[in-house]
Amino acid sequence: MISLRYSDVEDELRASVRRVLADRAPWQAVLARVESSDPYDTGLWQTLAADVGCAGLAVPQDRGGAGGSYREAAVVAEELGRAVAPVPHLGAAMATAALLSGQDCGLLAKAAAGEVLAVLALPLSTRPGAGLPGTVTADGERLTGAVGGVADALPADLLLVPANGGLWAVSREAADVSEVISLDMTRPLADVTLAGARATRVADAAPAVAAALLAGTVLLASEQLGIAEWCLDATLAYVKRRQQFGRPVGSFQAVKHRLAQLWVAVTQARATARYAAGCLAEGDPDTAVAAALAQAHCGPVAVQAAEQCVQLHGAIGFTWEHPAHLYLKRAKADAIALGTAAHHRDVLGDLLTIDR
Amino acid sequence: MRSDELVGQVRAFLAEHAPATTERLEFLRARFDAGLAWVNFPQGLGGMDLPRDLQPVVDGELAAAGAPDVPLPRVGIGLGMAAPTMLRHGTVAQLRRWLRPLWTEEEVWCQLFSEPGAGSDLASVSTRAVREADGDWVVDGQKVWTSTAHEAQWAVLLARSDPSAPKHEGLTYFACDMSAPGVEVRPLRQITGEAEFNEVFLTGVRIPDAHRIGEVGQGWQVARTTLMNERVALGGDPVPRGDGMIGLVVRKWRARPELRTAAGRDALLRLWVAAEAGRLTAQRLREELAAGQPGPDGSAVKYANSHLNQEISGFELELLGDEALRYDDWTMRRPSRRDWRERTSGYRYLRARANSIEGGTSEILCNVIAERVLGLPREVAG
Ligand SMILES: Cc1cc2nc3c(=O)[nH]c(=O)nc-3n(C[C@H](O)[C@H](O)[C@H](O)COP(=O)(O)OP(=O)(O)OC[C@H]3O[C@@H](n4cnc5c(N)ncnc54)[C@H](O)[C@@H]3O)c2cc1C
């Protein structure tokens, strides 16, 4: 049976990631960065990927990784969600999963060690199982076409592009990567255009992309859990402190009940996210159901938490100077990323033979 | 003890009490005496002081040998509430007297807590317990909504022993013999038509002091143990995926293509997701409990389950449409305990309304979560 608890090793990993983030990415720093010309914190990512070893957690040691598992990778995703850290962990993890599914090409070990940041060139809104966009074509070893709304492409060294049934590595310099003004400022998107860009085939597209999307949905659920946890904690702290009518606003039942309900939802989100990570880590036959379940549940919970966070802070929660909006934007963008909850319910219906 | 040693013990027990040739009650009594009823309970009281998570080892081994079914752990007032309360607050003599017949279901228990004037505010109960010169007690008052009182040999009873003390301090907790003179049980009919609960009139009921559970004046603390366990019990036992109310509706969906619509499918899948998330949450809570970590209140699971049941049963009626407009049976009768699956969809819908009232209303559970788990301030002193 898949354990739904956190192991001691996972707790230790969480503590070290949290320490780094507290030091390097407090929300004031995140807010300042998202408005700068350098929205991704590549220095922080270097520390996490290479020094803490986050980039290779899900990669076996004999393929150049840290030999951890997706359970640990999911704990990292939780912490990064909690901090809305502007680092390319989702893109990196999906690219790693894609490379892991194929033959070794030397690239995997470099990605796992954090030496090379490879990112899968697919729209963030790509729905698992819905087919590939097919907007890029290969002519020999040259790629031409465009992919819009790619997450984590801005700081990437390499783009992994699906075209003509293959997955191709294109160096960042050979592509035109232009930043999009994004709803989620902590994970800005880019439009990628290729005009005869030189490319190397690294894997078959279909299995690689499927593996990447599966890993992505599982890790995204943990990120959403982290977002929801931060929003709940921050709101609790605020309503205990903020006084109106001569008492803390957290003593009003209308407020208490909403937070109690949110806590129940977050508790459930934790169980589904843990289950999905556990299934993926162990290659359980239930992984597809677990991943779709986690996405169908955790996405809406993160949005609910972020919306309540804004509401229960009153006007201060509506200001640019307060971090709540960073979480709201991330939560809402995440709810669309890799398929909406409705899409994942549809997928579940097919998996469970709840027929049309 | 390791689990393979435990398996050895179970097999030795089975060798002496072959399920095929041993009468059910005799088998259950022997199982209790062998410490295989609930392994986490003390030696001599149906257990062996082992970690709770070894129980499935015993259950699996016994089931494989075709041993008679036992009541599900933690379900019901006796197993789920009275037993853990006694274990925490009772004397050894009380445990020896009550636990075995409770576990074998020879003696059914009920809960005499709620009163016409004391529901959510349970600490305001006014049933009086007056101490006689010989040390025994005489109880007078009225209880209400008492499930299974008509089948019960025993009740856990909360009564006021000192009306002059502050409300939480003047209470004492008893086990009340339901066959004692002065105990009168009258059925109360519910919105489903049947009568599962009762009102219970207590008139000059004598209770020996030996049946007091916990100290005089400590009744509230004892009652809180019962309530906590009630919420864990109502939160339910481990169920396989696709069991329970959601499984029933999914099976209907599969069997009846003519009922399907696109909106209905999404609504059903929403409920499936909620049910599965709730199921995994309960599983995670049990893992934490087994690992000895005080998981957060079972209140969360009870709260979520009751709303889920209400939504699923409401959905079932809309799915069935025309058919759901017919009810099966309004006659006043005593329900058999596990017949909800065989009843009509309307019955399930109506019965589920009680889920958010019985065992602490959802509003009260939200207060409990907000104050005890999240540390939010109390709204009013009570
Ligand atoms: C099917 C069924 C079986 C039962 N079985 C038993 C049994 O075996 N033994 C037993 O002792 N009792 C039993 N009960 C009683 C049950 O415990 C009570 O009904 C419950 O505690 C609520 O009390 P009440 O009905 O008096 O409602 P009230 O307390 O009067 O509540 C009325 C409404 O006010 C709300 N409310 C009350 N206080 C607050 C507050 N502080 N904040 C916000 N809202 C509040 C409640 O949530 C509810 O919506 C049973 C009830 C049902 C429905």
mmCIF file of N, CA, C and O in Angstrom, chain B residues 69-111:
data_model
loop_
_atom_site.group_PDB
_atom_site.id
_atom_site.type_symbol
_atom_site.label_atom_id
_atom_site.label_comp_id
_atom_site.label_asym_id
_atom_site.label_seq_id
_atom_site.Cartn_x
_atom_site.Cartn_y
_atom_site.Cartn_z
ATOM 1 N N ASP B 69 -17.654 -13.383 11.212
ATOM 2 C CA ASP B 69 -17.485 -11.931 11.169
ATOM 3 C C ASP B 69 -17.638 -11.329 12.542
ATOM 4 O O ASP B 69 -18.434 -11.794 13.327
ATOM 5 N N VAL B 70 -16.908 -10.261 12.761
ATOM 6 C CA VAL B 70 -17.144 -9.494 13.982
ATOM 7 C C VAL B 70 -17.622 -8.128 13.558
ATOM 8 O O VAL B 70 -17.402 -7.716 12.425
ATOM 9 N N PRO B 71 -18.269 -7.430 14.484
ATOM 10 C CA PRO B 71 -18.677 -6.080 14.154
ATOM 11 C C PRO B 71 -17.469 -5.260 13.717
ATOM 12 O O PRO B 71 -16.364 -5.474 14.206
ATOM 13 N N LEU B 72 -17.678 -4.351 12.792
ATOM 14 C CA LEU B 72 -16.571 -3.529 12.322
ATOM 15 C C LEU B 72 -15.970 -2.748 13.477
ATOM 16 O O LEU B 72 -16.689 -2.273 14.338
ATOM 17 N N PRO B 73 -14.657 -2.642 13.525
ATOM 18 C CA PRO B 73 -14.057 -1.888 14.611
ATOM 19 C C PRO B 73 -14.546 -0.439 14.603
ATOM 20 O O PRO B 73 -14.833 0.108 13.543
ATOM 21 N N ARG B 74 -14.695 0.094 15.760
ATOM 22 C CA ARG B 74 -15.005 1.511 15.949
ATOM 23 C C ARG B 74 -16.412 1.912 15.513
ATOM 24 O O ARG B 74 -16.772 3.065 15.612
ATOM 25 N N VAL B 75 -17.194 0.974 14.980
ATOM 26 C CA VAL B 75 -18.535 1.378 14.588
ATOM 27 C C VAL B 75 -19.491 1.070 15.717
ATOM 28 O O VAL B 75 -19.316 0.119 16.458
ATOM 29 N N GLY B 76 -20.511 1.893 15.817
ATOM 30 C CA GLY B 76 -21.539 1.613 16.799
ATOM 31 C C GLY B 76 -21.210 2.254 18.124
ATOM 32 O O GLY B 76 -20.076 2.606 18.410
ATOM 33 N N ILE B 77 -22.255 2.388 18.930
ATOM 34 C CA ILE B 77 -22.091 3.121 20.179
ATOM 35 C C ILE B 77 -21.242 2.325 21.166
ATOM 36 O O ILE B 77 -20.378 2.868 21.842
ATOM 37 N N GLY B 78 -21.472 1.008 21.233
ATOM 38 C CA GLY B 78 -20.710 0.189 22.172
ATOM 39 C C GLY B 78 -19.237 0.166 21.832
ATOM 40 O O GLY B 78 -18.385 0.635 22.588
ATOM 41 N N LEU B 79 -18.931 -0.362 20.656
ATOM 42 C CA LEU B 79 -17.534 -0.507 20.254
ATOM 43 C C LEU B 79 -16.850 0.821 20.029
ATOM 44 O O LEU B 79 -15.701 1.022 20.410
ATOM 45 N N GLY B 80 -17.585 1.702 19.354
ATOM 46 C CA GLY B 80 -16.943 2.938 18.918
ATOM 47 C C GLY B 80 -16.818 3.969 20.024
ATOM 48 O O GLY B 80 -15.905 4.782 20.014
ATOM 49 N N MET B 81 -17.755 3.958 20.974
ATOM 50 C CA MET B 81 -17.789 5.059 21.936
ATOM 51 C C MET B 81 -17.683 4.608 23.384
ATOM 52 O O MET B 81 -16.868 5.110 24.149
ATOM 53 N N ALA B 82 -18.545 3.652 23.771
ATOM 54 C CA ALA B 82 -18.529 3.239 25.180
ATOM 55 C C ALA B 82 -17.196 2.572 25.535
ATOM 56 O O ALA B 82 -16.594 2.881 26.564
ATOM 57 N N ALA B 83 -16.729 1.677 24.663
ATOM 58 C CA ALA B 83 -15.506 0.928 24.995
ATOM 59 C C ALA B 83 -14.288 1.847 25.174
ATOM 60 O O ALA B 83 -13.609 1.769 26.200
ATOM 61 N N PRO B 84 -13.999 2.714 24.221
ATOM 62 C CA PRO B 84 -12.822 3.571 24.442
ATOM 63 C C PRO B 84 -12.985 4.502 25.651
ATOM 64 O O PRO B 84 -11.997 4.842 26.315
ATOM 65 N N THR B 85 -14.229 4.884 25.950
ATOM 66 C CA THR B 85 -14.452 5.745 27.116
ATOM 67 C C THR B 85 -14.149 4.993 28.400
ATOM 68 O O THR B 85 -13.458 5.499 29.298
ATOM 69 N N MET B 86 -14.655 3.755 28.474
ATOM 70 C CA MET B 86 -14.388 2.938 29.667
ATOM 71 C C MET B 86 -12.909 2.674 29.821
ATOM 72 O O MET B 86 -12.371 2.674 30.914
ATOM 73 N N LEU B 87 -12.278 2.383 28.708
ATOM 74 C CA LEU B 87 -10.860 2.035 28.754
ATOM 75 C C LEU B 87 -10.063 3.179 29.365
ATOM 76 O O LEU B 87 -9.130 2.982 30.129
ATOM 77 N N ARG B 88 -10.471 4.390 29.036
ATOM 78 C CA ARG B 88 -9.740 5.552 29.516
ATOM 79 C C ARG B 88 -10.119 5.905 30.948
ATOM 80 O O ARG B 88 -9.274 6.295 31.735
ATOM 81 N N HIS B 89 -11.409 5.773 31.285
ATOM 82 C CA HIS B 89 -11.855 6.303 32.571
ATOM 83 C C HIS B 89 -12.418 5.249 33.530
ATOM 84 O O HIS B 89 -12.718 5.565 34.671
ATOM 85 N N GLY B 90 -12.608 4.006 33.067
ATOM 86 C CA GLY B 90 -13.274 3.000 33.896
ATOM 87 C C GLY B 90 -12.312 2.281 34.830
ATOM 88 O O GLY B 90 -11.093 2.391 34.711
ATOM 89 N N THR B 91 -12.884 1.522 35.754
ATOM 90 C CA THR B 91 -12.067 0.696 36.644
ATOM 91 C C THR B 91 -11.863 -0.671 35.994
ATOM 92 O O THR B 91 -12.589 -1.040 35.075
ATOM 93 N N VAL B 92 -10.899 -1.424 36.533
ATOM 94 C CA VAL B 92 -10.640 -2.752 35.986
ATOM 95 C C VAL B 92 -11.882 -3.627 36.127
ATOM 96 O O VAL B 92 -12.257 -4.361 35.203
ATOM 97 N N ALA B 93 -12.556 -3.521 37.273
ATOM 98 C CA ALA B 93 -13.763 -4.328 37.487
ATOM 99 C C ALA B 93 -14.816 -3.993 36.430
ATOM 100 O O ALA B 93 -15.479 -4.892 35.893
ATOM 101 N N GLN B 94 -14.964 -2.719 36.127
ATOM 102 C CA GLN B 94 -15.950 -2.320 35.109
ATOM 103 C C GLN B 94 -15.567 -2.879 33.739
ATOM 104 O O GLN B 94 -16.405 -3.399 33.007
ATOM 105 N N LEU B 95 -14.293 -2.800 33.429
ATOM 106 C CA LEU B 95 -13.846 -3.281 32.122
ATOM 107 C C LEU B 95 -14.090 -4.783 31.995
ATOM 108 O O LEU B 95 -14.530 -5.276 30.961
ATOM 109 N N ARG B 96 -13.820 -5.486 33.099
ATOM 110 C CA ARG B 96 -14.027 -6.937 33.057
ATOM 111 C C ARG B 96 -15.506 -7.277 32.902
ATOM 112 O O ARG B 96 -15.863 -8.227 32.229
ATOM 113 N N ARG B 97 -16.355 -6.498 33.528
ATOM 114 C CA ARG B 97 -17.781 -6.781 33.451
ATOM 115 C C ARG B 97 -18.353 -6.467 32.056
ATOM 116 O O ARG B 97 -19.179 -7.209 31.533
ATOM 117 N N TRP B 98 -17.920 -5.349 31.454
ATOM 118 C CA TRP B 98 -18.649 -4.844 30.287
ATOM 119 C C TRP B 98 -18.016 -5.134 28.926
ATOM 120 O O TRP B 98 -18.699 -5.211 27.920
ATOM 121 N N LEU B 99 -16.693 -5.248 28.905
ATOM 122 C CA LEU B 99 -16.072 -5.257 27.573
ATOM 123 C C LEU B 99 -16.383 -6.497 26.734
ATOM 124 O O LEU B 99 -16.651 -6.390 25.545
ATOM 125 N N ARG B 100 -16.342 -7.686 27.377
ATOM 126 C CA ARG B 100 -16.500 -8.884 26.543
ATOM 127 C C ARG B 100 -17.884 -8.956 25.888
ATOM 128 O O ARG B 100 -17.965 -9.090 24.657
ATOM 129 N N PRO B 101 -18.962 -8.842 26.651
ATOM 130 C CA PRO B 101 -20.285 -8.913 25.992
ATOM 131 C C PRO B 101 -20.517 -7.749 25.023
ATOM 132 O O PRO B 101 -21.275 -7.887 24.063
ATOM 133 N N LEU B 102 -19.834 -6.652 25.269
ATOM 134 C CA LEU B 102 -19.947 -5.519 24.338
ATOM 135 C C LEU B 102 -19.303 -5.902 23.013
ATOM 136 O O LEU B 102 -19.875 -5.715 21.938
ATOM 137 N N TRP B 103 -18.123 -6.509 23.111
ATOM 138 C CA TRP B 103 -17.390 -6.845 21.887
ATOM 139 C C TRP B 103 -18.087 -7.953 21.107
ATOM 140 O O TRP B 103 -18.135 -7.937 19.880
ATOM 141 N N THR B 104 -18.637 -8.938 21.834
ATOM 142 C CA THR B 104 -19.318 -10.033 21.136
ATOM 143 C C THR B 104 -20.721 -9.630 20.689
ATOM 144 O O THR B 104 -21.424 -10.426 20.082
ATOM 145 N N GLU B 105 -21.123 -8.448 21.033
ATOM 146 C CA GLU B 105 -22.460 -7.918 20.722
ATOM 147 C C GLU B 105 -23.569 -8.665 21.445
ATOM 148 O O GLU B 105 -24.727 -8.629 21.026
ATOM 149 N N GLU B 106 -23.227 -9.335 22.540
ATOM 150 C CA GLU B 106 -24.287 -9.909 23.368
ATOM 151 C C GLU B 106 -25.040 -8.795 24.073
ATOM 152 O O GLU B 106 -26.216 -8.937 24.394
ATOM 153 N N GLU B 107 -24.357 -7.709 24.369
ATOM 154 C CA GLU B 107 -25.010 -6.572 25.012
ATOM 155 C C GLU B 107 -24.842 -5.324 24.152
ATOM 156 O O GLU B 107 -23.728 -4.907 23.837
ATOM 157 N N VAL B 108 -25.993 -4.739 23.785
ATOM 158 C CA VAL B 108 -25.995 -3.522 22.974
ATOM 159 C C VAL B 108 -25.988 -2.310 23.904
ATOM 160 O O VAL B 108 -26.594 -2.334 24.969
ATOM 161 N N TRP B 109 -25.271 -1.264 23.491
ATOM 162 C CA TRP B 109 -25.218 -0.029 24.282
ATOM 163 C C TRP B 109 -25.914 1.110 23.534
ATOM 164 O O TRP B 109 -25.987 1.106 22.306
ATOM 165 N N CYS B 110 -26.406 2.066 24.294
ATOM 166 C CA CYS B 110 -26.899 3.307 23.683
ATOM 167 C C CYS B 110 -26.349 4.496 24.465
ATOM 168 O O CYS B 110 -25.655 4.323 25.469
ATOM 169 N N GLN B 111 -26.661 5.676 23.963
ATOM 170 C CA GLN B 111 -26.028 6.882 24.509
ATOM 171 C C GLN B 111 -27.098 7.864 24.996
ATOM 172 O O GLN B 111 -27.815 8.445 24.171
#
